[in-house]
Amino acid sequence: VDFVQFRLGADGQDKLVEALAGVDCVFSAVTPHVQLATVEQFEMTNHAGVHALAQACVEARVPRLVHLSSTAAKSHYFHAVNASEADPMPPLDTYESPYDITKRLGEEAVLEVARGNSVAACCIRCCGILSSPWDFCMNGLWPVIPGLIIAPIGHKTDFIDGRDVCRALLLAAQALEGRRQEVSGEVFNVTKGDSKAPGEINSYAARL
């Protein structure tokens, strides 16, 4: 694996295009710290950064782009039950969170290059990704007082294992190659089909 350092907002677009030379498929899974990032960092990464990456894919003639988005693209303040990809998006002026609106704008940047037909591209939406004991979903679980886990219930949301998200990204890449007309330019919800409140996840972990 070759790692290339690229600083969003600082390095030129030509460096990004150069890094993508010969790449068959780009998996975009970038976002700043969900809980601590500033409005400027959300804009620079989720919107401007994803837009720059999508345009670089066009310039470098990358055949496929799979972008990991979030259910936040439809706004965390918009409650959805049994939601489908066909449901209408909330008006942009109703968004309250800079994270949410920049995820929405990043999605649109990816879908724009797909509509131009230069790159086969799609977006994957998921919610609470469980990937490690210290990720955004789990880092509030561990007790300040040893042996005591506090589990405020909170609102139900859709949690998913990070490994299942990786499988979804790979399946999307394969589908962009074999079923481009059906998949490119589309957004797909990825869910385990069941929702849990954060407190329920904490209670389950406590029983372990």
PDB file of C-alpha atoms in Angstrom:
ATOM      1  CA  VAL A   1       0.000   0.000   0.000  1.00  0.00           C
ATOM      2  CA  ASP A   2       1.346   3.423  -0.979  1.00  0.00           C
ATOM      3  CA  PHE A   3       0.380   6.360   1.241  1.00  0.00           C
ATOM      4  CA  VAL A   4       0.306   9.858  -0.247  1.00  0.00           C
ATOM      5  CA  GLN A   5       0.052  12.911   1.998  1.00  0.00           C
ATOM      6  CA  PHE A   6      -2.432  15.493   0.784  1.00  0.00           C
ATOM      7  CA  ARG A   7      -3.589  18.460   2.851  1.00  0.00           C
ATOM      8  CA  LEU A   8      -7.083  19.649   2.008  1.00  0.00           C
ATOM      9  CA  GLY A   9      -7.193  23.372   1.434  1.00  0.00           C
ATOM     10  CA  ALA A  10      -3.401  23.636   1.288  1.00  0.00           C
ATOM     11  CA  ASP A  11      -2.066  21.364  -1.467  1.00  0.00           C
ATOM     12  CA  GLY A  12      -2.885  22.045  -5.106  1.00  0.00           C
ATOM     13  CA  GLN A  13      -5.394  20.095  -7.191  1.00  0.00           C
ATOM     14  CA  ASP A  14      -2.619  18.939  -9.509  1.00  0.00           C
ATOM     15  CA  LYS A  15      -1.040  16.941  -6.678  1.00  0.00           C
ATOM     16  CA  LEU A  16      -4.329  15.124  -6.085  1.00  0.00           C
ATOM     17  CA  VAL A  17      -4.752  14.365  -9.795  1.00  0.00           C
ATOM     18  CA  GLU A  18      -1.188  13.033  -9.897  1.00  0.00           C
ATOM     19  CA  ALA A  19      -1.859  10.734  -6.924  1.00  0.00           C
ATOM     20  CA  LEU A  20      -4.890   9.254  -8.713  1.00  0.00           C
ATOM     21  CA  ALA A  21      -3.028   8.351 -11.898  1.00  0.00           C
ATOM     22  CA  GLY A  22      -3.723   4.721 -12.823  1.00  0.00           C
ATOM     23  CA  VAL A  23      -6.257   4.213 -10.011  1.00  0.00           C
ATOM     24  CA  ASP A  24      -9.160   1.917 -10.921  1.00  0.00           C
ATOM     25  CA  CYS A  25     -11.549   2.845  -8.106  1.00  0.00           C
ATOM     26  CA  VAL A  26     -11.567   5.552  -5.435  1.00  0.00           C
ATOM     27  CA  PHE A  27     -13.205   4.915  -2.063  1.00  0.00           C
ATOM     28  CA  SER A  28     -13.931   8.236  -0.383  1.00  0.00           C
ATOM     29  CA  ALA A  29     -14.334   7.933   3.402  1.00  0.00           C
ATOM     30  CA  VAL A  30     -13.116  11.215   4.832  1.00  0.00           C
ATOM     31  CA  THR A  31     -14.608  13.501   7.472  1.00  0.00           C
ATOM     32  CA  PRO A  32     -13.198  15.646  10.274  1.00  0.00           C
ATOM     33  CA  HIS A  33     -13.837  14.846  13.939  1.00  0.00           C
ATOM     34  CA  VAL A  34     -17.627  14.744  14.182  1.00  0.00           C
ATOM     35  CA  GLN A  35     -17.739  16.084  17.743  1.00  0.00           C
ATOM     36  CA  LEU A  36     -14.837  18.553  17.779  1.00  0.00           C
ATOM     37  CA  ALA A  37     -14.399  19.959  14.260  1.00  0.00           C
ATOM     38  CA  THR A  38     -15.134  23.591  13.430  1.00  0.00           C
ATOM     39  CA  VAL A  39     -17.599  24.811  10.823  1.00  0.00           C
ATOM     40  CA  GLU A  40     -14.639  25.682   8.572  1.00  0.00           C
ATOM     41  CA  GLN A  41     -13.191  22.159   8.886  1.00  0.00           C
ATOM     42  CA  PHE A  42     -16.527  20.571   7.997  1.00  0.00           C
ATOM     43  CA  GLU A  43     -16.812  22.803   4.929  1.00  0.00           C
ATOM     44  CA  MET A  44     -13.191  22.249   3.871  1.00  0.00           C
ATOM     45  CA  THR A  45     -13.445  18.465   4.162  1.00  0.00           C
ATOM     46  CA  ASN A  46     -17.004  17.261   3.646  1.00  0.00           C
ATOM     47  CA  HIS A  47     -17.904  19.729   0.900  1.00  0.00           C
ATOM     48  CA  ALA A  48     -14.907  21.435  -0.730  1.00  0.00           C
ATOM     49  CA  GLY A  49     -12.615  18.446  -0.164  1.00  0.00           C
ATOM     50  CA  VAL A  50     -15.033  15.878  -1.579  1.00  0.00           C
ATOM     51  CA  HIS A  51     -15.775  18.195  -4.502  1.00  0.00           C
ATOM     52  CA  ALA A  52     -12.037  18.488  -5.215  1.00  0.00           C
ATOM     53  CA  LEU A  53     -11.649  14.706  -5.050  1.00  0.00           C
ATOM     54  CA  ALA A  54     -14.581  14.128  -7.410  1.00  0.00           C
ATOM     55  CA  GLN A  55     -13.187  16.621  -9.928  1.00  0.00           C
ATOM     56  CA  ALA A  56      -9.731  15.053  -9.628  1.00  0.00           C
ATOM     57  CA  CYS A  57     -11.285  11.682 -10.492  1.00  0.00           C
ATOM     58  CA  VAL A  58     -12.645  13.240 -13.685  1.00  0.00           C
ATOM     59  CA  GLU A  59      -9.282  14.802 -14.583  1.00  0.00           C
ATOM     60  CA  ALA A  60      -7.344  11.601 -13.810  1.00  0.00           C
ATOM     61  CA  ARG A  61      -9.903   9.489 -15.718  1.00  0.00           C
ATOM     62  CA  VAL A  62     -10.651   7.279 -12.713  1.00  0.00           C
ATOM     63  CA  PRO A  63     -13.394   4.847 -13.814  1.00  0.00           C
ATOM     64  CA  ARG A  64     -15.205   4.467 -10.469  1.00  0.00           C
ATOM     65  CA  LEU A  65     -15.834   6.485  -7.305  1.00  0.00           C
ATOM     66  CA  VAL A  66     -17.642   5.166  -4.213  1.00  0.00           C
ATOM     67  CA  HIS A  67     -18.337   7.840  -1.609  1.00  0.00           C
ATOM     68  CA  LEU A  68     -19.172   6.975   1.999  1.00  0.00           C
ATOM     69  CA  SER A  69     -21.756   9.533   3.041  1.00  0.00           C
ATOM     70  CA  SER A  70     -24.077   9.531   6.055  1.00  0.00           C
ATOM     71  CA  THR A  71     -27.742   9.573   6.943  1.00  0.00           C
ATOM     72  CA  ALA A  72     -26.838  13.050   8.227  1.00  0.00           C
ATOM     73  CA  ALA A  73     -27.092  14.171   4.588  1.00  0.00           C
ATOM     74  CA  LYS A  74     -30.856  14.127   5.206  1.00  0.00           C
ATOM     75  CA  SER A  75     -30.355  16.070   8.487  1.00  0.00           C
ATOM     76  CA  HIS A  76     -30.092  14.617  11.969  1.00  0.00           C
ATOM     77  CA  TYR A  77     -33.026  16.855  12.897  1.00  0.00           C
ATOM     78  CA  PHE A  78     -35.293  15.165  10.375  1.00  0.00           C
ATOM     79  CA  HIS A  79     -36.663  11.990  11.947  1.00  0.00           C
ATOM     80  CA  ALA A  80     -37.069   9.142   9.490  1.00  0.00           C
ATOM     81  CA  VAL A  81     -38.600   5.708  10.065  1.00  0.00           C
ATOM     82  CA  ASN A  82     -38.494   3.066   7.334  1.00  0.00           C
ATOM     83  CA  ALA A  83     -36.824   5.659   5.118  1.00  0.00           C
ATOM     84  CA  SER A  84     -35.972   4.890   1.513  1.00  0.00           C
ATOM     85  CA  GLU A  85     -33.638   6.447  -1.015  1.00  0.00           C
ATOM     86  CA  ALA A  86     -36.687   7.767  -2.883  1.00  0.00           C
ATOM     87  CA  ASP A  87     -37.792   9.980   0.017  1.00  0.00           C
ATOM     88  CA  PRO A  88     -37.431  13.706  -0.740  1.00  0.00           C
ATOM     89  CA  MET A  89     -34.495  15.600   0.759  1.00  0.00           C
ATOM     90  CA  PRO A  90     -35.228  18.384   3.258  1.00  0.00           C
ATOM     91  CA  PRO A  91     -34.857  21.951   1.930  1.00  0.00           C
ATOM     92  CA  LEU A  92     -31.277  23.204   2.383  1.00  0.00           C
ATOM     93  CA  ASP A  93     -32.425  26.196   4.433  1.00  0.00           C
ATOM     94  CA  THR A  94     -33.875  23.887   7.102  1.00  0.00           C
ATOM     95  CA  TYR A  95     -30.511  22.342   8.054  1.00  0.00           C
ATOM     96  CA  GLU A  96     -29.168  23.259  11.490  1.00  0.00           C
ATOM     97  CA  SER A  97     -25.916  21.297  11.711  1.00  0.00           C
ATOM     98  CA  PRO A  98     -22.822  22.228   9.650  1.00  0.00           C
ATOM     99  CA  TYR A  99     -21.890  18.530   9.634  1.00  0.00           C
ATOM    100  CA  ASP A 100     -25.239  17.589   8.102  1.00  0.00           C
ATOM    101  CA  ILE A 101     -25.339  20.226   5.380  1.00  0.00           C
ATOM    102  CA  THR A 102     -21.727  19.635   4.313  1.00  0.00           C
ATOM    103  CA  LYS A 103     -22.372  15.883   4.049  1.00  0.00           C
ATOM    104  CA  ARG A 104     -25.344  16.725   1.803  1.00  0.00           C
ATOM    105  CA  LEU A 105     -23.250  19.042  -0.380  1.00  0.00           C
ATOM    106  CA  GLY A 106     -20.471  16.440  -0.611  1.00  0.00           C
ATOM    107  CA  GLU A 107     -22.975  13.878  -1.852  1.00  0.00           C
ATOM    108  CA  GLU A 108     -24.183  16.300  -4.495  1.00  0.00           C
ATOM    109  CA  ALA A 109     -20.605  16.881  -5.687  1.00  0.00           C
ATOM    110  CA  VAL A 110     -20.149  13.127  -6.236  1.00  0.00           C
ATOM    111  CA  LEU A 111     -23.499  12.692  -7.967  1.00  0.00           C
ATOM    112  CA  GLU A 112     -22.699  15.645 -10.231  1.00  0.00           C
ATOM    113  CA  VAL A 113     -19.685  13.894 -11.776  1.00  0.00           C
ATOM    114  CA  ALA A 114     -21.799  10.750 -12.210  1.00  0.00           C
ATOM    115  CA  ARG A 115     -24.419  12.757 -14.108  1.00  0.00           C
ATOM    116  CA  GLY A 116     -21.652  14.063 -16.349  1.00  0.00           C
ATOM    117  CA  ASN A 117     -20.998  10.398 -17.213  1.00  0.00           C
ATOM    118  CA  SER A 118     -17.210  10.848 -16.930  1.00  0.00           C
ATOM    119  CA  VAL A 119     -16.967   8.743 -13.756  1.00  0.00           C
ATOM    120  CA  ALA A 120     -19.241   5.941 -12.562  1.00  0.00           C
ATOM    121  CA  ALA A 121     -20.011   7.120  -9.027  1.00  0.00           C
ATOM    122  CA  CYS A 122     -22.442   6.433  -6.214  1.00  0.00           C
ATOM    123  CA  CYS A 123     -22.933   7.308  -2.538  1.00  0.00           C
ATOM    124  CA  ILE A 124     -23.434   4.988   0.416  1.00  0.00           C
ATOM    125  CA  ARG A 125     -25.378   6.300   3.418  1.00  0.00           C
ATOM    126  CA  CYS A 126     -25.099   4.740   6.850  1.00  0.00           C
ATOM    127  CA  CYS A 127     -25.468   5.936  10.416  1.00  0.00           C
ATOM    128  CA  GLY A 128     -23.751   4.799  13.634  1.00  0.00           C
ATOM    129  CA  ILE A 129     -20.667   2.882  12.505  1.00  0.00           C
ATOM    130  CA  LEU A 130     -19.259   0.634  15.241  1.00  0.00           C
ATOM    131  CA  SER A 131     -15.597   0.199  14.400  1.00  0.00           C
ATOM    132  CA  SER A 132     -13.530   0.296  17.598  1.00  0.00           C
ATOM    133  CA  PRO A 133     -13.875   0.756  21.375  1.00  0.00           C
ATOM    134  CA  TRP A 134     -12.841   4.404  20.982  1.00  0.00           C
ATOM    135  CA  ASP A 135     -14.825   5.458  17.918  1.00  0.00           C
ATOM    136  CA  PHE A 136     -17.464   8.206  17.893  1.00  0.00           C
ATOM    137  CA  CYS A 137     -20.209   5.796  18.914  1.00  0.00           C
ATOM    138  CA  MET A 138     -18.373   3.980  21.694  1.00  0.00           C
ATOM    139  CA  ASN A 139     -15.966   6.495  23.232  1.00  0.00           C
ATOM    140  CA  GLY A 140     -18.592   7.738  25.698  1.00  0.00           C
ATOM    141  CA  LEU A 141     -19.214   4.237  26.994  1.00  0.00           C
ATOM    142  CA  TRP A 142     -16.130   3.710  29.117  1.00  0.00           C
ATOM    143  CA  PRO A 143     -16.675   4.666  32.752  1.00  0.00           C
ATOM    144  CA  VAL A 144     -15.003   7.502  34.593  1.00  0.00           C
ATOM    145  CA  ILE A 145     -15.579   5.399  37.711  1.00  0.00           C
ATOM    146  CA  PRO A 146     -14.242   1.855  37.129  1.00  0.00           C
ATOM    147  CA  GLY A 147     -17.029  -0.702  36.963  1.00  0.00           C
ATOM    148  CA  LEU A 148     -19.802   1.879  36.468  1.00  0.00           C
ATOM    149  CA  ILE A 149     -21.299   2.311  32.994  1.00  0.00           C
ATOM    150  CA  ILE A 150     -23.873   5.085  32.668  1.00  0.00           C
ATOM    151  CA  ALA A 151     -26.333   4.448  29.870  1.00  0.00           C
ATOM    152  CA  PRO A 152     -28.606   7.407  29.007  1.00  0.00           C
ATOM    153  CA  ILE A 153     -31.119   6.052  26.526  1.00  0.00           C
ATOM    154  CA  GLY A 154     -31.221   8.754  23.816  1.00  0.00           C
ATOM    155  CA  HIS A 155     -33.031   8.514  20.487  1.00  0.00           C
ATOM    156  CA  LYS A 156     -33.004   5.320  18.478  1.00  0.00           C
ATOM    157  CA  THR A 157     -30.710   5.246  15.496  1.00  0.00           C
ATOM    158  CA  ASP A 158     -29.306   2.702  13.070  1.00  0.00           C
ATOM    159  CA  PHE A 159     -26.000   1.162  14.178  1.00  0.00           C
ATOM    160  CA  ILE A 160     -23.877  -0.952  11.863  1.00  0.00           C
ATOM    161  CA  ASP A 161     -20.630  -2.901  12.165  1.00  0.00           C
ATOM    162  CA  GLY A 162     -17.745  -1.214  10.355  1.00  0.00           C
ATOM    163  CA  ARG A 163     -16.964  -4.482   8.586  1.00  0.00           C
ATOM    164  CA  ASP A 164     -20.434  -4.482   7.034  1.00  0.00           C
ATOM    165  CA  VAL A 165     -19.826  -0.937   5.800  1.00  0.00           C
ATOM    166  CA  CYS A 166     -16.621  -2.120   4.104  1.00  0.00           C
ATOM    167  CA  ARG A 167     -18.551  -4.948   2.448  1.00  0.00           C
ATOM    168  CA  ALA A 168     -21.129  -2.433   1.190  1.00  0.00           C
ATOM    169  CA  LEU A 169     -18.398  -0.235  -0.304  1.00  0.00           C
ATOM    170  CA  LEU A 170     -16.874  -3.215  -2.120  1.00  0.00           C
ATOM    171  CA  LEU A 171     -20.259  -4.360  -3.420  1.00  0.00           C
ATOM    172  CA  ALA A 172     -20.921  -0.839  -4.675  1.00  0.00           C
ATOM    173  CA  ALA A 173     -17.589  -0.796  -6.518  1.00  0.00           C
ATOM    174  CA  GLN A 174     -18.367  -4.140  -8.148  1.00  0.00           C
ATOM    175  CA  ALA A 175     -21.840  -2.954  -9.138  1.00  0.00           C
ATOM    176  CA  LEU A 176     -20.442   0.244 -10.696  1.00  0.00           C
ATOM    177  CA  GLU A 177     -18.371  -1.982 -12.962  1.00  0.00           C
ATOM    178  CA  GLY A 178     -20.985  -4.586 -13.846  1.00  0.00           C
ATOM    179  CA  ARG A 179     -24.270  -2.636 -13.544  1.00  0.00           C
ATOM    180  CA  ARG A 180     -23.252   0.954 -14.210  1.00  0.00           C
ATOM    181  CA  GLN A 181     -26.563   2.096 -15.673  1.00  0.00           C
ATOM    182  CA  GLU A 182     -28.461   0.971 -12.567  1.00  0.00           C
ATOM    183  CA  VAL A 183     -25.990   2.127  -9.925  1.00  0.00           C
ATOM    184  CA  SER A 184     -24.080   5.203 -11.090  1.00  0.00           C
ATOM    185  CA  GLY A 185     -25.602   8.479  -9.916  1.00  0.00           C
ATOM    186  CA  GLU A 186     -27.551   6.793  -7.127  1.00  0.00           C
ATOM    187  CA  VAL A 187     -27.519   6.948  -3.320  1.00  0.00           C
ATOM    188  CA  PHE A 188     -27.954   3.739  -1.307  1.00  0.00           C
ATOM    189  CA  ASN A 189     -28.947   3.398   2.333  1.00  0.00           C
ATOM    190  CA  VAL A 190     -26.956   0.720   4.162  1.00  0.00           C
ATOM    191  CA  THR A 191     -28.679  -0.585   7.259  1.00  0.00           C
ATOM    192  CA  LYS A 192     -28.944  -3.649   9.465  1.00  0.00           C
ATOM    193  CA  GLY A 193     -32.721  -3.203   9.436  1.00  0.00           C
ATOM    194  CA  ASP A 194     -33.047  -2.505  13.150  1.00  0.00           C
ATOM    195  CA  SER A 195     -32.484   0.568  15.301  1.00  0.00           C
ATOM    196  CA  LYS A 196     -31.158   0.883  18.846  1.00  0.00           C
ATOM    197  CA  ALA A 197     -30.829   3.753  21.278  1.00  0.00           C
ATOM    198  CA  PRO A 198     -27.235   4.515  22.340  1.00  0.00           C
ATOM    199  CA  GLY A 199     -28.172   3.556  25.889  1.00  0.00           C
ATOM    200  CA  GLU A 200     -29.241   0.110  24.691  1.00  0.00           C
ATOM    201  CA  ILE A 201     -25.815  -0.392  23.105  1.00  0.00           C
ATOM    202  CA  ASN A 202     -24.165   0.667  26.367  1.00  0.00           C
ATOM    203  CA  SER A 203     -26.378  -1.662  28.394  1.00  0.00           C
ATOM    204  CA  TYR A 204     -25.483  -4.558  26.099  1.00  0.00           C
ATOM    205  CA  ALA A 205     -21.772  -3.776  26.494  1.00  0.00           C
ATOM    206  CA  ALA A 206     -22.177  -3.596  30.294  1.00  0.00           C
ATOM    207  CA  ARG A 207     -23.715  -7.077  30.358  1.00  0.00           C
ATOM    208  CA  LEU A 208     -20.670  -8.437  28.556  1.00  0.00           C
TER     209      LEU A 208
END
